[in-house]
PDB file of C-alpha atoms in Angstrom:
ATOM      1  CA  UNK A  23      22.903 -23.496  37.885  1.00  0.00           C
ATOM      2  CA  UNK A  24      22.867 -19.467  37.842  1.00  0.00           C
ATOM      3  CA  UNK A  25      25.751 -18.347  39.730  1.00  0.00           C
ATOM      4  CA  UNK A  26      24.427 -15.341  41.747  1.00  0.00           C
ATOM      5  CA  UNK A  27      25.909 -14.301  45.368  1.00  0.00           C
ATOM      6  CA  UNK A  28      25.333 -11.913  48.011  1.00  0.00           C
ATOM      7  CA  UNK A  29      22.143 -10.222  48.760  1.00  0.00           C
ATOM      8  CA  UNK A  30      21.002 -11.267  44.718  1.00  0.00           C
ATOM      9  CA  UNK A  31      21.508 -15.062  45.987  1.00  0.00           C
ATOM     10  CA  UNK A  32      19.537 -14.448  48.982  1.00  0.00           C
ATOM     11  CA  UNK A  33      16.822 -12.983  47.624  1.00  0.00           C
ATOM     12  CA  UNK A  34      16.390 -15.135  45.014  1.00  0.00           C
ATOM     13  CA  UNK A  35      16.240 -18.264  48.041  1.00  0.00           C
ATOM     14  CA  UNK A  36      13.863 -16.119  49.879  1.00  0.00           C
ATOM     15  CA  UNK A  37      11.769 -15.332  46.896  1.00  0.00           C
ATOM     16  CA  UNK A  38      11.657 -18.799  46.218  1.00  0.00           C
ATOM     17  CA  UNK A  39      11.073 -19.976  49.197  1.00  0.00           C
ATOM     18  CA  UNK A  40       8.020 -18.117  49.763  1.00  0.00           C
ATOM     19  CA  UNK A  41       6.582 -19.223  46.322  1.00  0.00           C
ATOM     20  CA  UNK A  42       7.189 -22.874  47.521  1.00  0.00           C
ATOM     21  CA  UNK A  43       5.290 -21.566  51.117  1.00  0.00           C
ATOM     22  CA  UNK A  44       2.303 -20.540  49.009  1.00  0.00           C
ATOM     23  CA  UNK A  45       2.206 -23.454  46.957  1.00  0.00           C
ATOM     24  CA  UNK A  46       2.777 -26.369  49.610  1.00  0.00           C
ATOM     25  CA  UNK A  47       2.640 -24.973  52.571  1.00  0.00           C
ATOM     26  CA  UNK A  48       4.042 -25.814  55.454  1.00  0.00           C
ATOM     27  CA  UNK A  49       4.081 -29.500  55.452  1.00  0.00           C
ATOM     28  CA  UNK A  50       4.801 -29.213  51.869  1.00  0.00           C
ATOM     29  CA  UNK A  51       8.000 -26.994  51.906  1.00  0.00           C
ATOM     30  CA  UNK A  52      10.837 -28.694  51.519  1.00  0.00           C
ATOM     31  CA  UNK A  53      14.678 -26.993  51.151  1.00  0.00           C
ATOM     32  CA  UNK A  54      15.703 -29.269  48.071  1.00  0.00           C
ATOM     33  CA  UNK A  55      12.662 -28.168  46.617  1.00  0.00           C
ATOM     34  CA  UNK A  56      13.634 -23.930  47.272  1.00  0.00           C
ATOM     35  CA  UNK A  57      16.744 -24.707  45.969  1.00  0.00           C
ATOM     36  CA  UNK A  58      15.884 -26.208  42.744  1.00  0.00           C
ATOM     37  CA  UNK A  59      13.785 -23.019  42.386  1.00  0.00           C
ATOM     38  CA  UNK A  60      16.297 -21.107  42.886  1.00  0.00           C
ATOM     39  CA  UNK A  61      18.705 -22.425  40.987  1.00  0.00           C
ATOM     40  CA  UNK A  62      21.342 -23.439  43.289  1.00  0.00           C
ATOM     41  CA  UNK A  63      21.677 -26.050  45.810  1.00  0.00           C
ATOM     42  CA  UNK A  64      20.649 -27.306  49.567  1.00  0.00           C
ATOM     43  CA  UNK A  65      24.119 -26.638  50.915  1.00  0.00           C
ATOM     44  CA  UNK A  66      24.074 -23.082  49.869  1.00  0.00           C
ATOM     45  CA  UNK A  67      20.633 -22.932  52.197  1.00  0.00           C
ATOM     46  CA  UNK A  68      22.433 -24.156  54.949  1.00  0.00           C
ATOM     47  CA  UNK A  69      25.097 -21.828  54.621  1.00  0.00           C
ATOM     48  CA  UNK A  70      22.724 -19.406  55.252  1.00  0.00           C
ATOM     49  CA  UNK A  71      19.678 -20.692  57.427  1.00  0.00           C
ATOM     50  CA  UNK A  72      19.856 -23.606  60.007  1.00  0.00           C
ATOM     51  CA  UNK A  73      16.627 -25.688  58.625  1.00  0.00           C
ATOM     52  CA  UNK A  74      13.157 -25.265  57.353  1.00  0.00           C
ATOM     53  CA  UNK A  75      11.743 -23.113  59.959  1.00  0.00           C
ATOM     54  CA  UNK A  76      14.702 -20.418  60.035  1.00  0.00           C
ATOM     55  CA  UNK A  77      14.732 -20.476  55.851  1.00  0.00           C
ATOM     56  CA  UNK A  78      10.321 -19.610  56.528  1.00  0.00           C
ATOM     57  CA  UNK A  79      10.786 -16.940  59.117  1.00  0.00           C
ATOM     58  CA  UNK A  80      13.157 -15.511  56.945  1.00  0.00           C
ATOM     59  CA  UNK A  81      10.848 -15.519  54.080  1.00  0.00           C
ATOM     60  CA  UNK A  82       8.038 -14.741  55.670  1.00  0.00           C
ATOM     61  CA  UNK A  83      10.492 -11.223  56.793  1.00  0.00           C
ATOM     62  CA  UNK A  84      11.025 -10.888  53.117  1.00  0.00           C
ATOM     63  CA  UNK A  85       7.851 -10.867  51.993  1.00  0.00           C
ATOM     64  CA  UNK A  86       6.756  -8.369  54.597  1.00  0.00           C
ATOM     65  CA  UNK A  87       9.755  -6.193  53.629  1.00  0.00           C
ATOM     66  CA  UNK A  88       8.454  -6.453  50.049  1.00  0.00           C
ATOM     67  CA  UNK A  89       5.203  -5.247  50.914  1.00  0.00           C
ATOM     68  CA  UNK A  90       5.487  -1.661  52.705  1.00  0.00           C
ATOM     69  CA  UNK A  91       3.184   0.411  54.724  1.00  0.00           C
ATOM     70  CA  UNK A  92       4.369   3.622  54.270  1.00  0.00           C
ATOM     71  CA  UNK A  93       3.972   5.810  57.530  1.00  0.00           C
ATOM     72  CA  UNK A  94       1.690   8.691  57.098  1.00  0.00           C
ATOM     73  CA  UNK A  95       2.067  11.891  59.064  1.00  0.00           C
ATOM     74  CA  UNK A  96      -1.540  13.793  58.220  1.00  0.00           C
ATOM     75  CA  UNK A  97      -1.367  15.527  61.041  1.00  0.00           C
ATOM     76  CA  UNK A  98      -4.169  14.063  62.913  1.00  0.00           C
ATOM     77  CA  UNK A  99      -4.116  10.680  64.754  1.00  0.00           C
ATOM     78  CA  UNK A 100      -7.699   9.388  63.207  1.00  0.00           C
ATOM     79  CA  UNK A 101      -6.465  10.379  59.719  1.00  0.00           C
ATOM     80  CA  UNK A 102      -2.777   8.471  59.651  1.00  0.00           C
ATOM     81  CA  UNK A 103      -4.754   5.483  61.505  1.00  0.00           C
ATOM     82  CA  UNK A 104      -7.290   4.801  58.590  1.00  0.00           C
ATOM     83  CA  UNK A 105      -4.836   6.150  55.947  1.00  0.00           C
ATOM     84  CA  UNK A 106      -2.307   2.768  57.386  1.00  0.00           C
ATOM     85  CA  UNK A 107      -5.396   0.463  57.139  1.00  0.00           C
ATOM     86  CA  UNK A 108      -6.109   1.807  53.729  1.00  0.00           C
ATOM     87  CA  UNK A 109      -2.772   0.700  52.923  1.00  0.00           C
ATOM     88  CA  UNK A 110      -2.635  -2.457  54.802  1.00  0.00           C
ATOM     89  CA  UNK A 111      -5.614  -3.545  52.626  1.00  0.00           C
ATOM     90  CA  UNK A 112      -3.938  -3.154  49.765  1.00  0.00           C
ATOM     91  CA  UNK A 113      -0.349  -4.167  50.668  1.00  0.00           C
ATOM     92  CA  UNK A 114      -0.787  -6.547  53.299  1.00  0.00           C
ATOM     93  CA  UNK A 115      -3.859  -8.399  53.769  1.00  0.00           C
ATOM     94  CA  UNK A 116      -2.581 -11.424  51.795  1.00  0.00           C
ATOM     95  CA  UNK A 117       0.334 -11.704  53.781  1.00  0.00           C
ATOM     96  CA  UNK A 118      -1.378 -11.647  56.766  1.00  0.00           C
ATOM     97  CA  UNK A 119      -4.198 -14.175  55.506  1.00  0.00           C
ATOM     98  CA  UNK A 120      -1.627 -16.177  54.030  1.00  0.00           C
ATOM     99  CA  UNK A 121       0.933 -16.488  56.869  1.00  0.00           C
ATOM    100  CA  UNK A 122      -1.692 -17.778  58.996  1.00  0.00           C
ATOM    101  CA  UNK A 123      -3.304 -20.074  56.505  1.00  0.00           C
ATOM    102  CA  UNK A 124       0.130 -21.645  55.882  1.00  0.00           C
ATOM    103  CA  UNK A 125       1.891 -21.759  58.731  1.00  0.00           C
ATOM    104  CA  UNK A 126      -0.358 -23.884  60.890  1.00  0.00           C
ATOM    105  CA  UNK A 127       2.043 -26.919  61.383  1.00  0.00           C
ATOM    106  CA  UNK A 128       4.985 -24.308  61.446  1.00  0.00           C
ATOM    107  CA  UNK A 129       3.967 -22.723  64.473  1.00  0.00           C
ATOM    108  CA  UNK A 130       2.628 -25.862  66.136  1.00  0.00           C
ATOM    109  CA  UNK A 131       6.513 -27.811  65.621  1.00  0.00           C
ATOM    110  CA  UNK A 132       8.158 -24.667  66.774  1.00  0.00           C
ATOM    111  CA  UNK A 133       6.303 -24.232  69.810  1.00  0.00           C
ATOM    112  CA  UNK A 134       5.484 -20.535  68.537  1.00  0.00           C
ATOM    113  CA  UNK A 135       2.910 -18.162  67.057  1.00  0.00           C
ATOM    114  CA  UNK A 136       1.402 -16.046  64.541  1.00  0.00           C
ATOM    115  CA  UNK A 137       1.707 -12.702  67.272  1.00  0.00           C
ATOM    116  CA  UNK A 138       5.688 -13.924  67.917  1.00  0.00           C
ATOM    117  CA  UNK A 139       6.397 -14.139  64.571  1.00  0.00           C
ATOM    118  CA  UNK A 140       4.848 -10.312  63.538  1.00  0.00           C
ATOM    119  CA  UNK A 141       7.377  -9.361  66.516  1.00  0.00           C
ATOM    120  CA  UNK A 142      10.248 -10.779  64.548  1.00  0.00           C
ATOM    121  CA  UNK A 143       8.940  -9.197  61.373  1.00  0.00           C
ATOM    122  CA  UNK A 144       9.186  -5.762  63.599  1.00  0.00           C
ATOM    123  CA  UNK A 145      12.500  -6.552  65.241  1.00  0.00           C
ATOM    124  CA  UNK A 146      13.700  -3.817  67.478  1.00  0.00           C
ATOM    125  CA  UNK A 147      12.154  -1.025  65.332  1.00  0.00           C
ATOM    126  CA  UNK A 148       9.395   1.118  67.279  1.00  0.00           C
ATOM    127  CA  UNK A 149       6.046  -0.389  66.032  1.00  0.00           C
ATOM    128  CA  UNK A 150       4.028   2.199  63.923  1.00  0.00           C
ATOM    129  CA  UNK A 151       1.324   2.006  65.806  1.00  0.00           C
ATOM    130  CA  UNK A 152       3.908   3.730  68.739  1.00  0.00           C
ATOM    131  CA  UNK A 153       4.936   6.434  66.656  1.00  0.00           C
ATOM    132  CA  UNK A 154       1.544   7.306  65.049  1.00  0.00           C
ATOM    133  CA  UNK A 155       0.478   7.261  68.735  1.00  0.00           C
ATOM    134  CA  UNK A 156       3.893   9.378  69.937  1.00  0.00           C
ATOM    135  CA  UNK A 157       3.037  12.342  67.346  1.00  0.00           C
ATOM    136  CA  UNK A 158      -0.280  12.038  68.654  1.00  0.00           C
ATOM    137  CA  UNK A 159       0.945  13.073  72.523  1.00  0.00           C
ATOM    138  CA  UNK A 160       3.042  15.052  70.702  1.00  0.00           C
ATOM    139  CA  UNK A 161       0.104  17.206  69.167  1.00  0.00           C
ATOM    140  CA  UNK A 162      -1.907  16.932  72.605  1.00  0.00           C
ATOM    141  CA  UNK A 163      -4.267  14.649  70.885  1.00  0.00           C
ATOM    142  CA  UNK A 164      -3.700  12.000  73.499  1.00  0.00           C
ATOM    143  CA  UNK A 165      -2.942  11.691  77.076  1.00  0.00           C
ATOM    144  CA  UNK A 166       0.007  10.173  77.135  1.00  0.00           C
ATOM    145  CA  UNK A 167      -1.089   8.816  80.562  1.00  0.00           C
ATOM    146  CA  UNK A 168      -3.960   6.619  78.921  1.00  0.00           C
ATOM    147  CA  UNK A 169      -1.372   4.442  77.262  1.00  0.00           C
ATOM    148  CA  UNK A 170      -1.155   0.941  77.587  1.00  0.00           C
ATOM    149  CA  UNK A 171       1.061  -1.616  75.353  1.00  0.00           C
ATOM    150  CA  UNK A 172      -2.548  -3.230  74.576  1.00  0.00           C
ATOM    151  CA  UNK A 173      -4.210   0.224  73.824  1.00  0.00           C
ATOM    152  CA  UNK A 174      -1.399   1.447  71.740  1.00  0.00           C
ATOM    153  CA  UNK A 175      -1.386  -1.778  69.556  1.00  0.00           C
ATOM    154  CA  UNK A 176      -5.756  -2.085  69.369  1.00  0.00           C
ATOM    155  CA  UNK A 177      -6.481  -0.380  66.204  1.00  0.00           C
ATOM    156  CA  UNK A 178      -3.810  -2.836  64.529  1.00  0.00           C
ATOM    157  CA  UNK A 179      -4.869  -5.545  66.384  1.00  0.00           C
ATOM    158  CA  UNK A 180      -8.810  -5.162  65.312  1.00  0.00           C
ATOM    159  CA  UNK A 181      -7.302  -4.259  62.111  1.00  0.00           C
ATOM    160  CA  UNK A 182      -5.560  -8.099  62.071  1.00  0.00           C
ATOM    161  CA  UNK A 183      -8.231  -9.704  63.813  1.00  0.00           C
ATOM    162  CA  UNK A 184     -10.758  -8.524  60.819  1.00  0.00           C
ATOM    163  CA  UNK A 185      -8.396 -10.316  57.911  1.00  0.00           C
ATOM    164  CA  UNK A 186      -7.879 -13.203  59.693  1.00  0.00           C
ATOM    165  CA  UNK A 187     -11.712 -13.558  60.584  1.00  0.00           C
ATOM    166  CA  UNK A 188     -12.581 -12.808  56.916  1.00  0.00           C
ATOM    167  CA  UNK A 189      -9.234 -13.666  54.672  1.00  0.00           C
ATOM    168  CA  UNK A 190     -10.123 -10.521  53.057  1.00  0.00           C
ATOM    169  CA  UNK A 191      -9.965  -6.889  53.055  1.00  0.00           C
ATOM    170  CA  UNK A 192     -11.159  -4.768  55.798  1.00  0.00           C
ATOM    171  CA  UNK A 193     -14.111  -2.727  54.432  1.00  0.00           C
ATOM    172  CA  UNK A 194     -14.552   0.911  54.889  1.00  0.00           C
ATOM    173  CA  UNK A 195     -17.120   1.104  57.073  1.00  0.00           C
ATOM    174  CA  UNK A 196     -15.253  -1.291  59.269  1.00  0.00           C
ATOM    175  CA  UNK A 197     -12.114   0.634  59.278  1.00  0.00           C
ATOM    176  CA  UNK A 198     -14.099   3.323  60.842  1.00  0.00           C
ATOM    177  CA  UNK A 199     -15.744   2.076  62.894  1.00  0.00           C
ATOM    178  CA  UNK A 200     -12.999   0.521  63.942  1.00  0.00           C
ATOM    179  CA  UNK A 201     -11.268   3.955  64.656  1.00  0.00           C
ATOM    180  CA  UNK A 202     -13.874   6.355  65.224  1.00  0.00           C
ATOM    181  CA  UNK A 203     -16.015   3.973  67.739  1.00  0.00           C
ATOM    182  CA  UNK A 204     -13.859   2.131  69.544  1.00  0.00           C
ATOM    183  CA  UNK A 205     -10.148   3.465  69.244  1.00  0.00           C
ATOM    184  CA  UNK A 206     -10.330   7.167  69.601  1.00  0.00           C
ATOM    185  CA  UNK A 207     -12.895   7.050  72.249  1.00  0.00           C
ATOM    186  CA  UNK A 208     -10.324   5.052  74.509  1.00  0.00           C
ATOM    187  CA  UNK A 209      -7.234   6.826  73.438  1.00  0.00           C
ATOM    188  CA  UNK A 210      -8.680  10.474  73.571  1.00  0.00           C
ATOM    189  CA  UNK A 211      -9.983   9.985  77.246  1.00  0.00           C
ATOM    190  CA  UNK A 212      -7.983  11.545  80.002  1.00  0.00           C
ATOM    191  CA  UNK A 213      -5.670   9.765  81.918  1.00  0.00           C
ATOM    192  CA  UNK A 214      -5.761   9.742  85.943  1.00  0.00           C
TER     193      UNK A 214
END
């Protein structure tokens, strides 16, 4: 076995867990099975992760940490909201296709969901979509009065809907429409 420690160790059990993920599944993914690919053993998973479904949330973190959406600043609200979907297509679709497809049985034995789990993947951090939409009252684009936790979070959450409707990419045309018909219509109204 490779001796490895620290963050190398961990990534290297994360890494491999998620290859085992994509390969088996849920109902597939078994610990002896990440350590093996990882060269090292099931106590040193334990050490660090309580079971199965705390060694997948933790990979499933990894992977989206492995895949960044860098936040744009264009200087207009419509522009930094397709130029993140642009992205997204490119760095995240998969991930987002893939968590879903996989983690059926995951999500049913731990009582949670695909939504809870992207709030884990966020943590405490301000969502993007919050501080695309911040610079945006900032710039007197929006109202900050219009604001609504579901209005702030719609263009990501048609965005997310799309990919796991399709699996695939978001097309172009969809991405604007997406933004210019139904997003900025609601968000650039005034508020009462």
């Amino acid at each position: 076995m490779q001796r490895r420690r620290g963050q190398q160790l961990e990534a290297a059990l994360l890494d491999a867990a998620w290859a085992e993920l994509c390969e088996r599944g849920w109902a597939g993914f078994a610990l002896d099975s990440v350590a093996r690919r990882a060269g090292t053993s099931t106590p040193v998973i334990y050490r660090r992760w309580s079971g199965r479904a705390g060694l997948v949330e933790a990979a499933v973190i990894h992977a989206a940490e492995d895949r960044p959406v860098e936040l744009p600043d264009t200087g207009s609200l419509r522009d930094d909201l397709i130029t993140v979907m642009r992205e997204s297509n490119g760095a995240r679709v998969a991930l987002i296709a893939s968590s879903a497809a996989l983690l059926g049985g995951y999500f049913e034995e731990t009582g949670t969901n695909l939504a809870e789990l992207r709030d884990r993947i966020l943590d405490d951090r301000h969502s993007m979509a919050e501080t695309l939409l911040a610079r945006a009252v900032e710039r007197g684009e929006v109202d900050a009065g219009v604001l609504t936790p579901r209005l702030t979070s719609l263009a990501f959450d048609l965005f997310r809907h799309e990919v796991l409707t399709t699996l695939r990419p978001v097309g172009e045309d969809t991405i604007l429409e997406i933004v210019d018909d139904i997003v900025l219509p609601l968000l650039t109204r005034r508020g009462g």
